[in-house]
């Protein structure tokens, strides 16, 4: 194979499967359609100026949200295909190769390209507004993070039609994922796209930690900060310390695969176990990275729709921070069965159970936030209420899994599958959907339709139970994960069938959710108040959607639930503070470079997937030049003049 | 192209009727004094039995036939009881609160929007999970240490070397010097020391009714103690994904009394072919095969795969291979 001339593998374009032909055709049609619409309506300039080059956290949040929903769809289709194959024993719907690719992409997409952008959407949409800031600490870096994620997701999805999808599971354990057993480019797609999105994630972690620590409005001490922002702080700290381990694991495995090194190979001194340790040193904190922001959202939603202060605020903060610390010493519980000694297993077992303590405390505090409140059953609140029993059970099965000797019987069985879907769907997905309904008016200036929202909620919630409860039982019956087929005589047939039906119901729920979004764009109730839920935190003091500079005047905070307090003061007739005169507002300038640089990352990543080192080298050069140009750039900010602020505020009906 | 990756794999279907064979004698051994757990478990067992009426024997994890599986089952039941002590009150409390404090006109329930602290309550619910974790943690640690020892001290253990290959299981009996593929015979009431390794992607060796699993990893040899106290045919399967043929990595463990086991060994010695190094190399190829038996095998197959260049990390653990190591030809 020539190193510097492009070498096309025999299977460059994936062929031979009707599903993939269908995908190829629809990708081409969708691309042509988008290009046509943009050209016909002369929207190219608008797209570039308003979206591709924006550094506004609110728009970046919206783009994260759209991307997360699209990836949710892709990962969900994967799930439907898997469940269809498992609906009956000995089904011939998918071949082994195809099934293996699908469960690999399902897991990878749902964690890295659905859950992560979804939480980042919420970070971006809510945090600066909640803490009284005009943007994040590093707006340009924020755009870099988004576009790295976006192009990494494109790179990963491209493997479906070019080169073939990865098929070694989302954990991608060597030696199965090593060159010895997996020669195809699919695994390279996995490694490179995760590497690229990982860089973006680390940058986001740094960005939001800096934003929360340094950019809070005057008077907003840490202990007056809304719990969602606290959860983002905890999550960001986890990202900063956990993601580098993933970066290292992926890089070493990539070097094994591209350059024939032996970090994780079976022989020549390699040790696959090291990959597994590194992977889970990231992987375990990762699940808390995606669950903590959901906890934050539930805290906001439960408090708002109970019309009551959050119960045990200090406990809530303490438990968030405790979870984030403990989560670093749990990783071995993913492989109790890999031969660690009883001392090691005992330590990690008890440490894992200990996570249940702060988590249990949070559940009780949410319950007692509702206690003596006035509960409004809005759609975000429905997701939050449904979360509690699901998470109580999911957490309980987590404690059961933590008992190491019991785990020898659950490990890699459907019991485990049911457990982590229960906490990740019941926790993260329910949390993000609650957040989406909650902050939708703040993002777009209109509400989502409650009626459709309720339909989506009930379908998804009931479908969830029907899908995953049978899977606990299947695990106890001895069914292991990642089997593309199973024999008819094990007694697994009925439960698998029920589980598949449940998955379809969840799928319908998702479709209704999308219908709600589409319907509400046109018909959703407009929010002219900026405070449609009678909210408690500062984002509800702003118009919906907020102007690009967020706050015309940075508020001064005197208590927790700052907006609630100021509304109370107004009701009591306390003299409203005299408004300070407006000042020119310092804002960052848009830049096209994050988009361009990330596109170069994409090109370089694509080159390395096929061992085209020349392309990889050129891309590296392009990235370095982009970084250098940024370093030499001084004209990065501007001031919004007072007249423009006055004009904008007047147009929004604010003094 | 891999042949035989079709959806039917009749040869490996285990015989479910064999699961309900009567016990030959009461369970014995060092792991029996666990009455407290058993009593606690009674209620949950009853509940689970109700849940699984009619097909209870399908819940392999709850139908252990040996002391290891029994220890694990009792720990599982204890953990279910402990977590139910949280789930049930939380669910009732949620139901009650959501109903009582719903926002409807004229709801007489108190509304106290500023009430947000109660040290007594918070101490209670920091305390409850701590107690539960303490209890479950203690039992977990005890059992974790317990399971690293042979389940029955009185009977001499039998060693079986297990290798996960793509996509088949090779069982070698270093003391009997015979080997099988995709099925494994063991004597009852005798601890079995499975020494697990892989010559291929890592797998996990799981026979739910005997007890929990342990990984089979290349370049490593790991020990798993299991024991069957009842004769029967027990379903086993790889539990860690190894590629295209993974779904077909089922095997049966056939447990029978000592005399019958010895008879089986003699029969294999007399009737089965020899596993040569060439034959082993063909087993290492990625494909599916039917169950096989070998009257003898080239010495050192297991150890040389283990030590092949990468096993350096395992040298200190070679003592664990025990008697089998003395057979090593390399």
GROMACS .gro file of C-alpha atoms in nm, chain B:
model
  330
  656UNK     CA    1  -1.627  -1.609   0.434
  657UNK     CA    2  -1.739  -1.773   0.751
  658UNK     CA    3  -1.943  -2.079   0.692
  659UNK     CA    4  -2.224  -2.183   0.912
  660UNK     CA    5  -2.323  -1.845   1.053
  661UNK     CA    6  -2.685  -1.919   1.000
  662UNK     CA    7  -2.962  -1.866   1.243
  663UNK     CA    8  -3.001  -2.219   1.357
  664UNK     CA    9  -2.756  -2.395   1.569
  665UNK     CA   10  -2.934  -2.707   1.672
  666UNK     CA   11  -2.633  -2.884   1.807
  667UNK     CA   12  -2.587  -2.647   2.094
  668UNK     CA   13  -2.940  -2.625   2.214
  669UNK     CA   14  -2.924  -2.752   2.563
  670UNK     CA   15  -3.181  -2.987   2.692
  671UNK     CA   16  -3.411  -2.788   2.915
  672UNK     CA   17  -3.573  -3.098   3.061
  673UNK     CA   18  -3.240  -3.192   3.213
  674UNK     CA   19  -3.262  -2.887   3.434
  675UNK     CA   20  -3.529  -3.033   3.651
  676UNK     CA   21  -3.344  -3.348   3.743
  677UNK     CA   22  -3.387  -3.437   4.106
  678UNK     CA   23  -3.117  -3.366   4.355
  679UNK     CA   24  -2.895  -3.660   4.424
  680UNK     CA   25  -2.813  -3.554   4.774
  681UNK     CA   26  -2.848  -3.246   4.988
  682UNK     CA   27  -2.613  -2.961   4.926
  683UNK     CA   28  -2.304  -2.972   5.141
  684UNK     CA   29  -1.996  -2.767   5.192
  685UNK     CA   30  -1.846  -2.472   5.367
  686UNK     CA   31  -2.089  -2.221   5.230
  687UNK     CA   32  -2.404  -2.336   5.396
  688UNK     CA   33  -2.436  -2.141   5.717
  689UNK     CA   34  -2.639  -1.859   5.575
  690UNK     CA   35  -2.974  -1.896   5.742
  691UNK     CA   36  -3.028  -1.530   5.811
  692UNK     CA   37  -3.004  -1.443   5.446
  693UNK     CA   38  -3.224  -1.733   5.356
  694UNK     CA   39  -3.497  -1.621   5.593
  695UNK     CA   40  -3.480  -1.268   5.465
  696UNK     CA   41  -3.490  -1.407   5.117
  697UNK     CA   42  -3.802  -1.606   5.173
  698UNK     CA   43  -4.042  -1.323   5.099
  699UNK     CA   44  -3.864  -1.209   4.788
  700UNK     CA   45  -3.828  -1.564   4.665
  701UNK     CA   46  -4.199  -1.605   4.705
  702UNK     CA   47  -4.254  -1.284   4.512
  703UNK     CA   48  -4.018  -1.388   4.239
  704UNK     CA   49  -4.179  -1.728   4.218
  705UNK     CA   50  -4.516  -1.565   4.171
  706UNK     CA   51  -4.367  -1.343   3.906
  707UNK     CA   52  -4.226  -1.635   3.722
  708UNK     CA   53  -4.501  -1.888   3.768
  709UNK     CA   54  -4.498  -2.154   3.504
  710UNK     CA   55  -4.155  -2.084   3.368
  711UNK     CA   56  -3.957  -2.033   3.688
  712UNK     CA   57  -3.698  -2.286   3.587
  713UNK     CA   58  -3.603  -2.056   3.302
  714UNK     CA   59  -3.457  -1.802   3.544
  715UNK     CA   60  -3.120  -1.972   3.544
  716UNK     CA   61  -2.967  -1.725   3.790
  717UNK     CA   62  -3.233  -1.821   4.045
  718UNK     CA   63  -3.186  -2.194   3.983
  719UNK     CA   64  -2.831  -2.255   4.100
  720UNK     CA   65  -2.714  -2.615   4.127
  721UNK     CA   66  -2.395  -2.552   4.320
  722UNK     CA   67  -2.262  -2.356   4.616
  723UNK     CA   68  -2.114  -2.071   4.411
  724UNK     CA   69  -2.438  -1.996   4.232
  725UNK     CA   70  -2.618  -2.034   4.565
  726UNK     CA   71  -2.399  -1.771   4.736
  727UNK     CA   72  -2.460  -1.535   4.447
  728UNK     CA   73  -2.833  -1.599   4.447
  729UNK     CA   74  -2.858  -1.526   4.818
  730UNK     CA   75  -2.664  -1.204   4.776
  731UNK     CA   76  -2.893  -1.104   4.490
  732UNK     CA   77  -3.200  -1.172   4.702
  733UNK     CA   78  -3.058  -0.976   4.994
  734UNK     CA   79  -2.987  -0.683   4.764
  735UNK     CA   80  -3.339  -0.697   4.622
  736UNK     CA   81  -3.487  -0.680   4.973
  737UNK     CA   82  -3.265  -0.388   5.069
  738UNK     CA   83  -3.341  -0.183   4.760
  739UNK     CA   84  -3.712  -0.255   4.787
  740UNK     CA   85  -3.691  -0.091   5.129
  741UNK     CA   86  -3.617   0.231   4.941
  742UNK     CA   87  -3.815   0.188   4.619
  743UNK     CA   88  -4.149   0.111   4.785
  744UNK     CA   89  -4.155   0.405   5.029
  745UNK     CA   90  -4.030   0.643   4.760
  746UNK     CA   91  -4.300   0.532   4.519
  747UNK     CA   92  -4.575   0.561   4.780
  748UNK     CA   93  -4.446   0.897   4.895
  749UNK     CA   94  -4.429   1.025   4.536
  750UNK     CA   95  -4.782   0.908   4.465
  751UNK     CA   96  -4.912   1.068   4.784
  752UNK     CA   97  -4.732   1.400   4.740
  753UNK     CA   98  -4.816   1.441   4.374
  754UNK     CA   99  -5.184   1.374   4.447
  755UNK     CA  100  -5.214   1.578   4.763
  756UNK     CA  101  -5.032   1.889   4.647
  757UNK     CA  102  -5.164   1.908   4.290
  758UNK     CA  103  -5.248   2.257   4.180
  759UNK     CA  104  -5.627   2.258   4.158
  760UNK     CA  105  -5.858   2.528   4.286
  761UNK     CA  106  -5.969   2.468   4.642
  762UNK     CA  107  -5.704   2.211   4.729
  763UNK     CA  108  -5.705   2.225   5.112
  764UNK     CA  109  -5.351   2.092   5.151
  765UNK     CA  110  -5.108   2.341   5.304
  766UNK     CA  111  -4.895   2.551   5.073
  767UNK     CA  112  -4.566   2.665   5.217
  768UNK     CA  113  -4.352   2.809   4.938
  769UNK     CA  114  -4.061   2.915   5.158
  770UNK     CA  115  -4.025   2.588   5.355
  771UNK     CA  116  -3.698   2.441   5.239
  772UNK     CA  117  -3.491   2.319   5.531
  773UNK     CA  118  -3.533   2.045   5.788
  774UNK     CA  119  -3.228   1.904   5.956
  775UNK     CA  120  -3.419   1.613   6.104
  776UNK     CA  121  -3.552   1.501   5.768
  777UNK     CA  122  -3.217   1.543   5.598
  778UNK     CA  123  -3.038   1.341   5.863
  779UNK     CA  124  -3.296   1.066   5.811
  780UNK     CA  125  -3.237   1.038   5.441
  781UNK     CA  126  -2.865   1.070   5.453
  782UNK     CA  127  -2.889   0.795   5.717
  783UNK     CA  128  -3.117   0.542   5.543
  784UNK     CA  129  -2.896   0.486   5.238
  785UNK     CA  130  -2.584   0.477   5.455
  786UNK     CA  131  -2.732   0.193   5.661
  787UNK     CA  132  -2.839   0.003   5.349
  788UNK     CA  133  -2.501   0.043   5.184
  789UNK     CA  134  -2.334  -0.065   5.508
  790UNK     CA  135  -2.532  -0.388   5.528
  791UNK     CA  136  -2.507  -0.476   5.161
  792UNK     CA  137  -2.142  -0.373   5.153
  793UNK     CA  138  -2.054  -0.605   5.440
  794UNK     CA  139  -2.217  -0.906   5.276
  795UNK     CA  140  -2.062  -0.814   4.942
  796UNK     CA  141  -1.711  -0.800   5.083
  797UNK     CA  142  -1.759  -1.129   5.266
  798UNK     CA  143  -1.882  -1.308   4.953
  799UNK     CA  144  -1.619  -1.150   4.729
  800UNK     CA  145  -1.346  -1.305   4.941
  801UNK     CA  146  -1.539  -1.628   4.986
  802UNK     CA  147  -1.572  -1.694   4.614
  803UNK     CA  148  -1.199  -1.683   4.553
  804UNK     CA  149  -1.166  -2.006   4.752
  805UNK     CA  150  -1.266  -2.357   4.648
  806UNK     CA  151  -1.631  -2.409   4.742
  807UNK     CA  152  -1.575  -2.751   4.896
  808UNK     CA  153  -1.256  -2.809   5.089
  809UNK     CA  154  -1.292  -3.183   5.139
  810UNK     CA  155  -1.294  -3.303   4.779
  811UNK     CA  156  -0.986  -3.259   4.564
  812UNK     CA  157  -1.053  -3.006   4.289
  813UNK     CA  158  -1.058  -3.091   3.922
  814UNK     CA  159  -0.877  -2.852   3.689
  815UNK     CA  160  -1.021  -2.763   3.351
  816UNK     CA  161  -0.833  -2.525   3.122
  817UNK     CA  162  -1.071  -2.321   2.912
  818UNK     CA  163  -0.968  -2.131   2.602
  819UNK     CA  164  -1.199  -1.901   2.411
  820UNK     CA  165  -1.126  -1.928   2.040
  821UNK     CA  166  -1.306  -1.765   1.749
  822UNK     CA  167  -1.586  -1.888   1.790
  823UNK     CA  168  -1.565  -2.197   2.003
  824UNK     CA  169  -1.465  -2.309   2.349
  825UNK     CA  170  -1.174  -2.549   2.402
  826UNK     CA  171  -1.171  -2.742   2.731
  827UNK     CA  172  -0.854  -2.924   2.832
  828UNK     CA  173  -0.830  -3.160   3.127
  829UNK     CA  174  -0.462  -3.154   3.230
  830UNK     CA  175  -0.506  -3.439   3.476
  831UNK     CA  176  -0.707  -3.662   3.245
  832UNK     CA  177  -0.512  -3.538   2.941
  833UNK     CA  178  -0.824  -3.522   2.729
  834UNK     CA  179  -0.988  -3.226   2.561
  835UNK     CA  180  -1.331  -3.125   2.436
  836UNK     CA  181  -1.470  -2.849   2.221
  837UNK     CA  182  -1.799  -2.672   2.287
  838UNK     CA  183  -1.905  -2.894   2.573
  839UNK     CA  184  -1.759  -2.975   2.908
  840UNK     CA  185  -1.818  -3.272   3.136
  841UNK     CA  186  -1.759  -3.239   3.508
  842UNK     CA  187  -1.811  -3.462   3.811
  843UNK     CA  188  -2.068  -3.355   4.068
  844UNK     CA  189  -1.987  -3.260   4.427
  845UNK     CA  190  -1.631  -3.173   4.342
  846UNK     CA  191  -1.494  -2.820   4.308
  847UNK     CA  192  -1.389  -2.741   3.955
  848UNK     CA  193  -1.100  -2.505   3.904
  849UNK     CA  194  -1.156  -2.346   3.564
  850UNK     CA  195  -0.841  -2.177   3.435
  851UNK     CA  196  -0.959  -1.930   3.173
  852UNK     CA  197  -0.771  -1.781   2.882
  853UNK     CA  198  -0.830  -1.684   2.521
  854UNK     CA  199  -0.644  -1.717   2.199
  855UNK     CA  200  -0.845  -1.449   2.024
  856UNK     CA  201  -1.061  -1.160   2.142
  857UNK     CA  202  -1.146  -1.162   2.512
  858UNK     CA  203  -1.457  -1.349   2.610
  859UNK     CA  204  -1.631  -1.424   2.934
  860UNK     CA  205  -1.709  -1.773   3.058
  861UNK     CA  206  -2.059  -1.796   3.202
  862UNK     CA  207  -2.258  -2.096   3.319
  863UNK     CA  208  -2.541  -1.924   3.510
  864UNK     CA  209  -2.662  -2.228   3.704
  865UNK     CA  210  -2.315  -2.311   3.832
  866UNK     CA  211  -2.229  -1.953   3.920
  867UNK     CA  212  -2.113  -1.620   3.791
  868UNK     CA  213  -1.873  -1.554   3.510
  869UNK     CA  214  -1.510  -1.461   3.468
  870UNK     CA  215  -1.329  -1.326   3.164
  871UNK     CA  216  -1.117  -1.537   2.936
  872UNK     CA  217  -0.843  -1.304   2.817
  873UNK     CA  218  -0.544  -1.349   2.588
  874UNK     CA  219  -0.209  -1.360   2.763
  875UNK     CA  220  -0.373  -1.413   3.100
  876UNK     CA  221  -0.485  -1.714   3.299
  877UNK     CA  222  -0.760  -1.652   3.547
  878UNK     CA  223  -0.919  -1.889   3.792
  879UNK     CA  224  -1.290  -1.945   3.842
  880UNK     CA  225  -1.418  -2.187   4.106
  881UNK     CA  226  -1.747  -2.356   4.025
  882UNK     CA  227  -1.920  -2.666   4.145
  883UNK     CA  228  -2.229  -2.867   4.056
  884UNK     CA  229  -2.407  -3.056   4.332
  885UNK     CA  230  -2.667  -3.198   4.099
  886UNK     CA  231  -2.641  -3.391   3.778
  887UNK     CA  232  -2.771  -3.215   3.474
  888UNK     CA  233  -2.698  -3.034   3.152
  889UNK     CA  234  -2.631  -2.669   3.214
  890UNK     CA  235  -2.638  -2.390   2.961
  891UNK     CA  236  -2.324  -2.187   2.918
  892UNK     CA  237  -2.244  -1.900   2.684
  893UNK     CA  238  -1.973  -1.650   2.613
  894UNK     CA  239  -2.071  -1.322   2.773
  895UNK     CA  240  -1.832  -1.082   2.605
  896UNK     CA  241  -1.869  -0.998   2.238
  897UNK     CA  242  -1.602  -1.154   2.018
  898UNK     CA  243  -1.718  -1.076   1.667
  899UNK     CA  244  -1.941  -1.229   1.404
  900UNK     CA  245  -1.976  -1.578   1.548
  901UNK     CA  246  -2.028  -1.463   1.905
  902UNK     CA  247  -2.399  -1.541   1.921
  903UNK     CA  248  -2.315  -1.905   1.854
  904UNK     CA  249  -2.067  -1.948   2.140
  905UNK     CA  250  -2.299  -2.160   2.350
  906UNK     CA  251  -2.180  -2.474   2.523
  907UNK     CA  252  -2.323  -2.726   2.762
  908UNK     CA  253  -2.171  -2.822   3.092
  909UNK     CA  254  -2.271  -3.179   3.169
  910UNK     CA  255  -2.241  -3.270   3.536
  911UNK     CA  256  -2.263  -3.633   3.650
  912UNK     CA  257  -2.156  -3.846   3.942
  913UNK     CA  258  -1.790  -3.936   3.981
  914UNK     CA  259  -1.821  -4.288   3.845
  915UNK     CA  260  -2.008  -4.181   3.534
  916UNK     CA  261  -1.761  -3.900   3.478
  917UNK     CA  262  -1.471  -4.143   3.500
  918UNK     CA  263  -1.648  -4.370   3.256
  919UNK     CA  264  -1.689  -4.082   3.016
  920UNK     CA  265  -1.317  -4.001   3.046
  921UNK     CA  266  -1.227  -4.361   2.966
  922UNK     CA  267  -1.460  -4.362   2.672
  923UNK     CA  268  -1.309  -4.044   2.530
  924UNK     CA  269  -0.959  -4.179   2.580
  925UNK     CA  270  -1.043  -4.489   2.384
  926UNK     CA  271  -1.259  -4.360   2.107
  927UNK     CA  272  -1.173  -3.997   2.028
  928UNK     CA  273  -0.897  -3.868   1.799
  929UNK     CA  274  -0.590  -3.678   1.918
  930UNK     CA  275  -0.569  -3.299   1.911
  931UNK     CA  276  -0.239  -3.226   1.740
  932UNK     CA  277  -0.071  -2.886   1.711
  933UNK     CA  278  -0.193  -2.870   1.352
  934UNK     CA  279  -0.540  -2.956   1.471
  935UNK     CA  280  -0.519  -2.682   1.732
  936UNK     CA  281  -0.412  -2.431   1.469
  937UNK     CA  282  -0.723  -2.511   1.270
  938UNK     CA  283  -0.933  -2.458   1.582
  939UNK     CA  284  -0.780  -2.113   1.622
  940UNK     CA  285  -0.917  -2.013   1.280
  941UNK     CA  286  -1.231  -1.804   1.286
  942UNK     CA  287  -1.517  -2.044   1.224
  943UNK     CA  288  -1.790  -2.244   1.391
  944UNK     CA  289  -1.754  -2.610   1.475
  945UNK     CA  290  -1.969  -2.879   1.630
  946UNK     CA  291  -1.889  -3.030   1.972
  947UNK     CA  292  -1.581  -3.250   1.962
  948UNK     CA  293  -1.378  -3.467   2.197
  949UNK     CA  294  -1.007  -3.555   2.192
  950UNK     CA  295  -0.842  -3.853   2.360
  951UNK     CA  296  -0.519  -3.658   2.404
  952UNK     CA  297  -0.369  -3.324   2.307
  953UNK     CA  298  -0.026  -3.196   2.218
  954UNK     CA  299   0.133  -3.093   2.547
  955UNK     CA  300   0.168  -2.728   2.625
  956UNK     CA  301  -0.105  -2.596   2.395
  957UNK     CA  302  -0.268  -2.396   2.670
  958UNK     CA  303   0.052  -2.265   2.824
  959UNK     CA  304   0.221  -2.172   2.499
  960UNK     CA  305  -0.081  -1.972   2.382
  961UNK     CA  306  -0.079  -1.803   2.719
  962UNK     CA  307   0.288  -1.721   2.717
  963UNK     CA  308   0.316  -1.641   2.348
  964UNK     CA  309   0.517  -1.323   2.367
  965UNK     CA  310   0.264  -1.129   2.571
  966UNK     CA  311   0.223  -1.352   2.870
  967UNK     CA  312   0.518  -1.193   3.043
  968UNK     CA  313   0.281  -1.006   3.265
  969UNK     CA  314   0.137  -1.331   3.386
  970UNK     CA  315   0.456  -1.508   3.483
  971UNK     CA  316   0.412  -1.422   3.845
  972UNK     CA  317   0.067  -1.576   3.831
  973UNK     CA  318   0.179  -1.902   3.685
  974UNK     CA  319   0.176  -2.063   4.023
  975UNK     CA  320  -0.197  -2.034   3.994
  976UNK     CA  321  -0.192  -2.283   3.712
  977UNK     CA  322  -0.099  -2.529   3.981
  978UNK     CA  323  -0.058  -2.883   3.869
  979UNK     CA  324  -0.135  -2.806   3.512
  980UNK     CA  325   0.178  -2.595   3.484
  981UNK     CA  326   0.400  -2.894   3.540
  982UNK     CA  327   0.265  -3.032   3.215
  983UNK     CA  328   0.385  -2.734   3.021
  984UNK     CA  329   0.594  -2.837   2.729
  985UNK     CA  330   0.748  -2.500   2.658
   0.00000   0.00000   0.00000
